[in-house]
XYZ file of C-alpha atoms in Angstrom:
653
model
C -18.732 35.612 -6.018
C -18.846 34.401 -9.561
C -21.669 32.088 -10.561
C -20.382 28.519 -10.779
C -21.769 25.649 -12.778
C -22.063 22.992 -10.100
C -25.170 21.370 -8.688
C -26.017 19.331 -5.609
C -23.932 16.362 -6.880
C -20.925 18.451 -5.975
C -21.556 18.274 -2.230
C -19.255 15.364 -1.509
C -17.392 14.198 1.559
C -17.921 17.418 3.503
C -14.845 18.896 1.811
C -16.666 20.636 -0.969
C -19.884 21.626 0.768
C -21.030 24.979 -0.535
C -18.569 25.188 -3.382
C -21.236 25.069 -6.059
C -23.485 27.853 -7.124
C -27.058 27.716 -5.930
C -28.309 29.692 -8.912
C -30.698 27.917 -11.237
C -28.462 28.726 -14.213
C -27.863 26.069 -16.864
C -24.293 24.677 -16.878
C -22.154 26.133 -19.659
C -19.994 22.990 -19.769
C -21.559 20.120 -21.713
C -22.031 16.868 -19.798
C -19.313 14.945 -21.688
C -17.139 17.870 -22.802
C -13.416 17.149 -22.335
C -11.553 19.561 -20.066
C -7.916 20.161 -21.005
C -5.312 20.745 -18.291
C -1.615 21.555 -18.842
C 1.029 21.087 -16.137
C 4.809 21.555 -16.271
C 6.501 18.879 -14.189
C 10.174 17.996 -13.773
C 11.981 15.706 -11.357
C 11.072 13.341 -8.545
C 9.525 15.761 -6.031
C 7.312 17.570 -8.554
C 6.060 14.160 -9.773
C 4.830 13.423 -6.237
C 3.130 16.850 -6.032
C 1.348 16.316 -9.362
C -0.293 13.156 -8.013
C -1.920 15.089 -5.138
C -3.114 17.795 -7.536
C -4.537 15.156 -9.933
C -6.293 13.352 -7.058
C -8.013 16.586 -5.963
C -9.169 17.214 -9.558
C -10.382 13.614 -10.045
C -12.236 13.633 -6.721
C -14.577 16.437 -7.787
C -14.715 16.024 -11.572
C -17.748 14.933 -13.612
C -16.202 15.436 -17.061
C -13.629 13.602 -19.162
C -10.150 15.036 -18.599
C -7.160 15.378 -20.905
C -3.887 16.134 -19.103
C -1.065 17.674 -21.146
C 2.134 17.111 -19.151
C 5.251 19.041 -20.124
C 7.724 16.731 -18.410
C 11.424 15.938 -18.259
C 12.476 12.306 -18.844
C 12.295 11.517 -15.096
C 8.751 12.831 -14.597
C 7.582 11.194 -17.843
C 8.845 7.747 -16.780
C 7.212 8.090 -13.346
C 3.890 9.564 -14.464
C 3.452 7.453 -17.616
C 3.755 4.295 -15.479
C 1.485 5.761 -12.804
C -1.343 6.646 -15.216
C -1.009 3.347 -17.151
C -1.395 1.372 -13.918
C -3.999 3.712 -12.401
C -6.404 3.049 -15.291
C -8.829 5.869 -14.483
C -11.761 5.935 -16.932
C -12.226 9.028 -19.125
C -8.726 10.365 -18.460
C -6.222 10.833 -21.262
C -2.599 11.840 -20.732
C -0.131 13.184 -23.298
C 3.516 14.030 -22.655
C 5.637 16.772 -24.211
C 9.412 16.674 -23.842
C 10.414 19.557 -21.553
C 14.102 19.035 -22.296
C 13.487 19.868 -25.976
C 11.933 23.189 -24.901
C 14.906 24.314 -22.808
C 16.497 26.187 -25.704
C 13.309 28.299 -26.032
C 13.736 29.806 -22.538
C 17.327 29.085 -21.456
C 18.376 32.618 -22.529
C 16.323 34.068 -19.637
C 18.264 34.225 -16.323
C 15.895 33.070 -13.524
C 16.484 33.247 -9.752
C 13.275 31.373 -8.815
C 13.535 27.952 -7.131
C 11.586 26.376 -10.032
C 14.634 26.866 -12.309
C 14.385 26.658 -16.100
C 11.121 24.666 -15.934
C 9.458 27.649 -14.246
C 9.621 29.499 -17.578
C 8.021 26.843 -19.792
C 4.419 28.023 -19.475
C 5.456 30.869 -21.787
C 5.855 28.464 -24.738
C 2.601 26.494 -24.400
C 1.072 28.064 -27.539
C 3.929 26.485 -29.488
C 4.151 23.206 -27.527
C 0.530 22.092 -27.267
C -1.342 20.733 -30.343
C -2.233 23.416 -32.899
C -5.904 22.347 -32.840
C -6.204 22.791 -29.049
C -8.204 25.998 -28.538
C -8.178 26.432 -24.754
C -6.450 24.997 -21.730
C -6.304 25.425 -17.940
C -2.660 25.698 -16.834
C -1.807 24.687 -13.265
C 1.272 24.718 -11.037
C 2.091 21.411 -9.318
C 1.475 22.915 -5.841
C -2.273 23.432 -6.413
C -5.174 21.684 -4.619
C -8.747 21.775 -5.989
C -11.705 22.059 -3.612
C -14.363 22.074 -6.339
C -15.204 20.658 -9.769
C -12.684 21.926 -12.360
C -15.612 22.255 -14.820
C -16.639 25.411 -12.925
C -13.296 26.974 -13.859
C -13.549 25.703 -17.453
C -16.942 27.455 -17.700
C -15.266 30.825 -17.073
C -13.862 30.746 -20.639
C -17.405 31.668 -21.766
C -17.045 34.992 -19.933
C -14.021 36.161 -21.940
C -14.847 39.163 -24.131
C -13.052 41.131 -26.842
C -9.311 40.498 -26.784
C -9.235 38.753 -23.401
C -7.017 35.677 -23.773
C -5.589 35.147 -20.259
C -7.666 34.317 -17.165
C -5.653 35.146 -14.016
C -6.147 35.866 -10.321
C -4.606 39.006 -8.817
C -1.418 38.434 -6.830
C -2.283 38.269 -3.123
C 1.005 39.665 -1.812
C 2.627 43.110 -2.007
C 5.553 41.752 -4.078
C 4.917 43.806 -7.234
C 4.231 46.983 -5.223
C 7.975 46.996 -4.482
C 7.701 47.866 -0.778
C 8.621 44.593 0.926
C 12.167 45.697 1.814
C 14.644 48.457 1.071
C 15.861 48.498 -2.578
C 13.272 45.808 -3.556
C 12.906 46.165 -7.342
C 10.223 43.879 -8.802
C 9.358 43.522 -12.497
C 6.700 45.916 -13.864
C 3.111 44.869 -13.198
C -0.398 46.280 -13.236
C -1.067 47.196 -9.578
C -0.470 44.074 -7.496
C 0.133 42.049 -10.631
C -1.222 38.568 -11.357
C -0.283 35.117 -10.073
C 0.385 32.454 -12.732
C -0.290 29.360 -10.575
C -3.697 29.071 -12.292
C -4.059 30.372 -15.864
C -6.875 30.116 -18.389
C -5.239 30.279 -21.838
C -7.254 30.942 -24.981
C -4.651 29.336 -27.237
C -6.195 29.952 -30.664
C -6.498 33.723 -30.063
C -3.024 33.923 -28.455
C -1.496 32.340 -31.564
C -3.294 34.840 -33.829
C -1.986 37.695 -31.643
C 1.584 36.406 -32.108
C 1.984 35.749 -28.382
C 5.420 34.227 -28.979
C 6.794 37.504 -30.360
C 4.964 39.577 -27.770
C 6.470 37.931 -24.673
C 9.959 37.575 -26.179
C 10.231 41.280 -27.056
C 8.953 42.272 -23.603
C 11.373 39.904 -21.837
C 14.352 41.120 -23.889
C 13.512 44.756 -23.146
C 12.983 44.269 -19.391
C 16.048 42.065 -18.933
C 18.250 44.930 -20.069
C 17.437 46.624 -16.771
C 16.344 43.749 -14.499
C 19.122 41.240 -15.449
C 17.031 38.207 -14.308
C 13.519 37.126 -13.335
C 12.732 36.575 -9.650
C 9.393 34.786 -10.094
C 10.076 32.946 -13.387
C 7.264 33.109 -16.002
C 5.094 35.238 -13.680
C 7.397 38.266 -14.090
C 7.210 38.070 -17.880
C 3.426 37.501 -18.000
C 3.013 40.590 -15.776
C 5.338 42.749 -17.863
C 3.319 41.846 -21.002
C 0.028 42.598 -19.198
C 1.307 45.966 -17.955
C 1.734 46.946 -21.622
C -1.474 45.207 -22.801
C -4.044 45.229 -19.940
C -6.856 44.278 -22.360
C -5.447 40.700 -22.568
C -6.628 39.792 -19.051
C -9.898 38.503 -17.710
C -9.487 38.854 -13.939
C -10.641 35.693 -12.194
C -12.255 35.953 -8.743
C -9.534 35.379 -6.170
C -10.998 32.119 -4.788
C -9.701 30.431 -7.977
C -6.152 30.831 -6.650
C -5.979 31.328 -2.872
C -2.248 31.921 -2.454
C -0.525 30.785 0.724
C 2.813 32.510 0.217
C 4.688 34.156 3.094
C 3.445 37.704 2.467
C -0.073 36.749 1.421
C -3.241 38.789 1.878
C -5.324 35.776 0.812
C -7.649 35.839 3.820
C -9.360 38.900 2.322
C -10.357 36.498 -0.434
C -12.707 34.228 1.500
C -15.294 34.796 4.195
C -16.090 31.160 4.585
C -14.708 27.713 3.803
C -17.450 27.358 1.200
C -15.876 30.168 -0.844
C -12.668 28.231 -1.458
C -12.154 26.656 -4.836
C -8.385 26.399 -5.443
C -5.563 26.517 -2.893
C -2.037 27.369 -4.040
C 0.946 26.502 -1.820
C 3.180 29.048 -3.542
C 5.885 29.312 -0.911
C 9.147 27.337 -0.838
C 8.026 26.434 2.733
C 4.883 24.726 1.328
C 2.919 23.210 4.279
C 5.036 25.077 6.853
C 3.908 28.495 5.619
C 2.515 30.967 8.220
C -1.180 31.729 7.761
C -3.831 31.881 10.461
C -6.031 29.352 8.627
C -3.168 27.122 7.500
C -4.408 24.223 9.671
C -7.602 24.019 7.636
C -5.716 24.247 4.330
C -3.197 21.657 5.455
C -5.969 19.208 6.397
C -7.632 19.666 3.022
C -4.298 18.985 1.315
C -3.568 15.946 3.507
C -7.003 14.541 2.683
C -5.954 14.166 -0.959
C -2.357 13.295 -0.162
C -3.493 10.213 1.785
C -6.691 9.489 -0.169
C -6.894 5.986 -1.692
C -6.295 6.620 -5.400
C -8.022 3.338 -6.320
C -11.361 4.895 -5.290
C -10.962 7.443 -8.104
C -11.309 4.766 -10.811
C -14.956 5.781 -11.191
C -16.790 5.466 -14.482
C -18.397 8.641 -15.835
C -21.871 7.343 -16.584
C -23.390 8.496 -19.828
C -20.062 9.538 -21.364
C -18.553 7.272 -24.029
C -15.085 6.236 -22.862
C -12.143 5.780 -25.236
C -11.378 2.082 -25.563
C -8.299 1.263 -23.542
C -6.573 -1.889 -24.836
C -5.057 -2.716 -21.414
C -8.420 -2.355 -19.710
C -10.165 -4.503 -22.348
C -7.531 -7.269 -22.056
C -7.868 -7.235 -18.289
C -11.667 -7.559 -18.482
C -11.301 -10.427 -20.970
C -8.833 -12.306 -18.725
C -11.027 -11.826 -15.650
C -14.168 -12.940 -17.507
C -12.438 -16.232 -18.382
C -11.972 -17.077 -14.683
C -14.568 -19.214 -12.905
C -15.928 -17.236 -9.947
C -17.120 -20.449 -8.276
C -13.584 -21.846 -8.257
C -12.419 -22.006 -4.618
C -9.076 -20.586 -5.769
C -10.687 -17.714 -7.728
C -9.165 -14.990 -5.521
C -5.662 -16.441 -6.030
C -6.119 -16.607 -9.802
C -7.592 -13.098 -9.953
C -4.566 -11.590 -8.189
C -2.335 -12.622 -11.102
C -4.224 -10.196 -13.366
C -4.729 -7.334 -10.900
C -3.124 -4.111 -12.121
C -1.583 -2.342 -9.136
C -1.115 1.412 -9.337
C 2.663 1.947 -9.313
C 4.683 5.065 -8.503
C 8.311 4.516 -9.535
C 11.188 6.444 -7.931
C 9.100 7.924 -5.123
C 12.239 9.663 -3.788
C 15.152 11.355 -5.534
C 17.403 8.831 -7.339
C 20.855 9.355 -8.782
C 23.202 6.613 -9.895
C 25.601 5.988 -12.759
C 26.747 2.332 -13.065
C 30.517 1.772 -13.100
C 32.100 1.802 -16.558
C 33.605 -1.693 -16.031
C 30.148 -3.358 -16.405
C 30.399 -5.249 -13.107
C 27.830 -3.274 -11.119
C 25.229 -5.155 -9.052
C 21.892 -3.867 -7.692
C 20.408 -5.415 -4.545
C 16.715 -6.116 -5.224
C 14.099 -6.627 -2.470
C 10.454 -5.954 -1.599
C 8.739 -4.978 1.644
C 5.639 -3.665 3.353
C 5.273 -1.124 6.156
C 6.146 -3.622 8.921
C 9.708 -4.079 7.580
C 10.606 -0.399 7.221
C 13.063 -0.587 10.122
C 15.334 -2.890 8.022
C 16.146 -0.178 5.476
C 18.784 1.709 7.457
C 20.589 -1.502 8.433
C 20.698 -2.742 4.824
C 22.033 0.637 3.659
C 24.839 0.379 6.226
C 25.769 -3.129 5.013
C 25.447 -2.554 1.255
C 26.911 0.597 -0.311
C 25.931 -0.312 -3.882
C 22.675 0.525 -5.692
C 19.399 -0.855 -4.271
C 15.991 -1.274 -5.937
C 13.051 -1.699 -3.555
C 9.361 -2.288 -4.226
C 7.203 -1.168 -1.291
C 3.626 -2.453 -0.941
C 1.768 0.418 0.732
C -1.540 2.248 0.934
C -1.609 5.954 0.001
C -1.546 6.919 3.693
C 1.353 4.516 4.391
C 3.288 5.967 1.443
C 3.162 9.348 3.197
C 4.303 7.773 6.495
C 7.191 6.184 4.593
C 8.082 9.555 3.047
C 8.201 11.199 6.495
C 10.255 8.290 7.856
C 12.773 8.465 5.001
C 13.060 12.256 5.127
C 13.724 12.039 8.872
C 16.509 9.456 8.452
C 20.055 10.735 7.960
C 21.113 7.305 6.690
C 18.424 7.141 3.969
C 18.699 10.806 2.980
C 22.466 10.471 2.474
C 21.876 7.736 -0.132
C 20.793 8.672 -3.664
C 21.383 5.223 -5.205
C 18.287 3.619 -3.667
C 15.225 3.424 -5.941
C 11.976 3.293 -3.932
C 9.059 2.080 -6.057
C 5.611 2.230 -4.448
C 3.132 -0.465 -5.511
C -0.233 0.506 -4.043
C -2.271 -1.984 -2.044
C -5.211 -3.691 -3.666
C -6.819 -7.087 -3.053
C -6.290 -9.437 -0.142
C -2.891 -11.000 -0.970
C 0.662 -9.738 -0.755
C 1.727 -9.782 -4.460
C 5.300 -10.797 -3.625
C 6.397 -11.762 -7.144
C 4.862 -8.707 -8.801
C 6.841 -6.588 -6.312
C 10.050 -8.459 -7.122
C 9.448 -7.938 -10.854
C 8.863 -4.192 -10.389
C 12.089 -3.834 -8.360
C 14.045 -6.031 -10.811
C 12.821 -4.167 -13.893
C 13.858 -0.707 -12.704
C 17.599 -1.044 -12.357
C 20.467 0.367 -14.402
C 23.178 -2.230 -13.636
C 24.055 -5.364 -15.656
C 23.566 -7.676 -12.606
C 21.012 -8.142 -9.819
C 21.358 -9.639 -6.356
C 17.910 -11.132 -5.660
C 17.636 -10.749 -1.896
C 14.904 -10.350 0.725
C 14.371 -7.415 3.069
C 14.977 -9.452 6.251
C 18.575 -10.284 5.280
C 21.678 -8.278 6.068
C 24.480 -8.889 3.555
C 27.986 -9.300 4.952
C 30.067 -6.116 5.031
C 31.947 -5.762 1.732
C 29.601 -8.094 -0.194
C 28.997 -5.464 -2.910
C 32.693 -5.277 -3.894
C 33.137 -9.059 -3.509
C 30.249 -9.727 -5.926
C 31.690 -7.320 -8.510
C 35.002 -9.200 -8.421
C 33.164 -12.549 -8.643
C 31.256 -11.342 -11.725
C 34.602 -11.007 -13.527
C 36.126 -14.176 -12.044
C 33.157 -16.329 -13.131
C 32.640 -14.508 -16.476
C 28.956 -13.852 -15.763
C 28.746 -11.557 -18.801
C 29.195 -14.466 -21.227
C 27.846 -17.465 -19.308
C 24.502 -18.453 -17.797
C 25.391 -18.585 -14.122
C 23.566 -17.909 -10.869
C 26.020 -17.067 -8.085
C 24.673 -18.285 -4.724
C 25.196 -16.210 -1.577
C 24.875 -18.744 1.321
C 22.117 -17.788 3.780
C 22.252 -18.024 7.571
C 19.954 -16.880 10.349
C 19.989 -15.707 13.921
C 17.163 -16.013 16.433
C 18.594 -13.073 18.410
C 17.296 -9.553 17.870
C 20.635 -8.088 19.000
C 23.440 -9.684 17.033
C 27.117 -8.823 16.918
C 27.395 -9.166 13.134
C 30.328 -11.402 12.043
C 33.015 -9.425 10.220
C 34.570 -12.465 8.499
C 33.836 -16.038 7.439
C 36.007 -17.315 10.332
C 33.924 -15.340 12.825
C 30.700 -16.628 11.248
C 31.895 -20.279 11.466
C 32.750 -19.794 15.131
C 29.228 -18.389 15.777
C 27.739 -21.382 13.914
C 29.649 -23.731 16.204
C 28.523 -21.797 19.281
C 24.866 -21.935 18.198
C 24.321 -18.171 17.885
C 23.873 -18.635 14.103
C 22.258 -21.418 12.038
C 22.037 -22.245 8.364
C 18.856 -20.573 7.072
C 15.585 -22.378 7.845
C 17.566 -25.219 9.444
C 14.763 -25.801 11.972
C 11.726 -25.638 9.685
C 12.588 -26.104 5.989
C 15.998 -27.707 5.477
C 15.279 -28.534 1.823
C 15.185 -24.877 0.803
C 18.944 -24.414 1.211
C 20.422 -27.910 1.717
C 21.773 -28.150 -1.890
C 24.098 -25.179 -1.091
C 26.119 -27.847 0.766
C 27.111 -25.912 3.883
C 29.561 -28.644 4.982
C 31.549 -28.062 1.797
C 31.229 -24.262 2.123
C 32.917 -24.294 5.570
C 36.288 -25.192 4.036
C 35.801 -23.972 0.440
C 38.223 -21.390 -0.899
C 37.064 -21.554 -4.531
C 33.548 -21.208 -6.042
C 31.904 -24.620 -6.526
C 28.980 -25.850 -8.595
C 25.848 -27.445 -7.072
C 22.903 -29.164 -8.743
C 19.271 -28.128 -8.551
C 17.089 -30.189 -6.185
C 13.375 -30.034 -5.390
C 12.345 -26.981 -3.295
C 15.755 -25.297 -3.671
C 15.421 -21.513 -3.100
C 18.845 -19.890 -2.674
C 19.562 -16.156 -2.945
C 21.366 -15.539 -6.212
C 23.202 -12.974 -8.324
C 22.276 -13.167 -12.016
C 22.352 -11.051 -15.165
C 19.518 -8.550 -15.416
C 18.051 -10.460 -18.405
C 17.044 -13.404 -16.194
C 13.393 -14.594 -16.299
C 10.751 -12.729 -14.300
C 9.113 -14.206 -11.205
C 5.820 -16.028 -11.790
C 2.927 -13.814 -10.652
C 0.538 -16.658 -9.861
C 2.364 -17.179 -6.550
C 1.168 -14.619 -4.020
C 1.496 -14.389 -0.269
C 3.462 -17.243 1.225
C 4.801 -20.331 -0.541
C 6.660 -21.344 -3.699
C 7.303 -17.807 -4.937
C 11.130 -18.195 -5.016
C 11.176 -21.979 -5.573
C 9.364 -21.518 -8.909
C 11.884 -18.873 -10.033
C 14.925 -21.035 -9.214
C 13.269 -23.939 -11.066
C 12.877 -21.710 -14.120
C 16.555 -20.689 -13.950
C 17.472 -24.370 -13.893
C 15.141 -25.088 -16.846
C 16.938 -22.332 -18.764
C 20.243 -24.131 -17.994
C 21.734 -21.666 -15.527
C 24.655 -23.139 -13.560
C 24.392 -22.696 -9.786
C 27.756 -21.604 -8.340
C 28.241 -21.154 -4.573
C 30.532 -18.282 -3.561
C 33.039 -19.426 -0.883
C 33.496 -16.070 0.893
C 29.991 -14.592 0.705
C 27.222 -14.798 3.272
C 24.007 -13.083 4.355
C 22.144 -13.333 7.661
C 18.390 -13.381 8.216
C 17.267 -11.190 11.112
C 14.348 -12.304 13.301
C 10.893 -10.710 12.985
C 7.258 -11.431 13.818
C 5.560 -13.882 11.387
C 4.069 -12.197 8.324
C 0.298 -12.056 7.847
C 0.572 -14.416 4.848
C 2.514 -17.181 6.602
C -0.097 -17.056 9.378
C -2.845 -17.487 6.752
C -0.919 -20.374 5.152
C -0.596 -22.167 8.500
C -4.163 -21.606 9.649
C -6.166 -21.853 6.424
C -6.551 -25.258 4.802
C -8.025 -23.796 1.582
C -4.948 -21.567 1.221
C -2.725 -24.663 1.284
C -4.963 -26.534 -1.188
C -4.862 -23.597 -3.631
C -1.091 -23.318 -3.341
C -0.786 -27.025 -4.204
C -3.079 -26.537 -7.240
C -1.038 -23.553 -8.448
C 2.191 -25.559 -8.042
C 0.809 -28.360 -10.205
C -0.359 -25.907 -12.875
C 3.051 -24.195 -12.858
C 4.789 -27.560 -13.380
C 2.468 -28.388 -16.283
C 3.308 -24.971 -17.825
C 7.012 -25.774 -17.379
C 6.553 -29.076 -19.218
C 4.831 -27.281 -22.092
C 7.554 -24.607 -22.292
C 10.669 -26.697 -21.732
C 9.519 -30.134 -22.927
C 11.408 -33.259 -21.934
C 13.921 -31.331 -19.783
C 11.114 -30.259 -17.428
C 10.040 -33.837 -16.580
C 12.602 -33.972 -13.783
C 10.636 -31.332 -11.864
C 7.561 -33.544 -11.779
C 9.500 -36.619 -10.675
C 11.526 -34.640 -8.121
C 8.283 -33.267 -6.677
C 6.757 -36.749 -6.465
C 9.850 -38.132 -4.724
C 10.122 -35.271 -2.247
């Protein structure tokens, strides 16, 4: 075993017990020294994997970290938002455009499942900043079981011309005896695995690494025709010619769980494990007699609450983060003795956000009429997703309010659903749970912001749109010239109290069900005001769109241009979250137009936690009233004389 640099602080959570050296040696890594980590990441799935890797590193770390992410545009959008909203102290992230590097490696044919991105570690000397001397390079399918500083300390052991720190390959792949006619690339003995690499960048540049690997690759490709294991084949071919370049890392720094692995010769005990590498396309389903233990370690980080990793590193000066400073300033201005303090605080809470949690693919129609259905939900409404997908074939943007563990349950649910897996035009954006309220309007804003169509249908998860609504709305967009006018098209809302409903296939069928009492106008029994201005009596016989006026407490479901105002974040949980938005549309002089042949139906469900709180908690209701009054005062300030009608309407209602 190599001597590590840890101490007793490292023995956390039972996971890492025994992973630190017990020698009395002084650590070779300074207390506040920044550790640099490079990762190549492309696409939606790899972005999810990176988060688990980063969590395992953050869990054990005691040093500032600087992540260098070589990412395609998808991964950059996802991970930039994630890190900005995660706000972990003493962590810096820089992005490098992977798509610009394609030309550097696209000449190399590669059969590996990682594709062209699997070759990009070869060009890190060129890609990373010229003043960066050393870096730890990691694959996305890595899990740390110890402090990464211990690995960083190994750089001090490099001697002479050693510039690459690598672990020996733990399978027989490079021995060429796995099957008949198996011809691997040349390698030194078993070869080396490139899932974990220590790169001494300054020396590599002086050695003309760029030239070295290119010449080797060109020569070998004349006989081999393509790589089988991406960059690993080329690294090994270079090492075979220049064995002096390698410092061989002890094998516990890259315990490989591939199909033909010999990794169990690498550890006698759990305490020996430092880095686990799921380097099989089967990932967690790989066959290994200790795989249960490895899987549990991985799942620990997969489901671990990322908010708990926002720990300060005491004694290390942190770079000033403008967002963090603004947040602290806003929070310090709140009065903690105010009975509505928790409500006011929620408005400023930054929720960690993982955009496009699943694969997403959608190109809006060229005619500029496309509409995205926007909604938000928590775990208890997951069962609505399949039904909505069956009713609405157009693009959907959903914000899901989940814990880390629930996000994994959602992933398993979605991957097990034929309906959801057959749809690539649904954007699932995870907003992680924090605080005691359901941040309904933040969720709506997240879902509304991440769309690629000119129009949005602002719906709720409990509603099923009529069959064919998507195409009908696109035609209505043209008919009502939404592109050049400020209009909000209203989709009339109905409800059923029956869990099993034969969904009406036409307006005539819906009217007949209304008359029979199997359907009602939405909230007819409890909150008539919310939808009364839609004028359902007129809608029954209408054949043309008609205009209605705003009235107090009006909260219809509307289709608007994507540049409409955001929802007001002060309203959380239950009450006034949509009313305030419709009021703002009216203040901005949107015309409300009811569509004569559109409808949506609310499906029954158990009361939400927030409506229960609203009904049972007097202070909740008092705070909501206070927030309403403050919102109306803000409206008066922003819209002047025109906003007076909201105050008078409220007083009269």
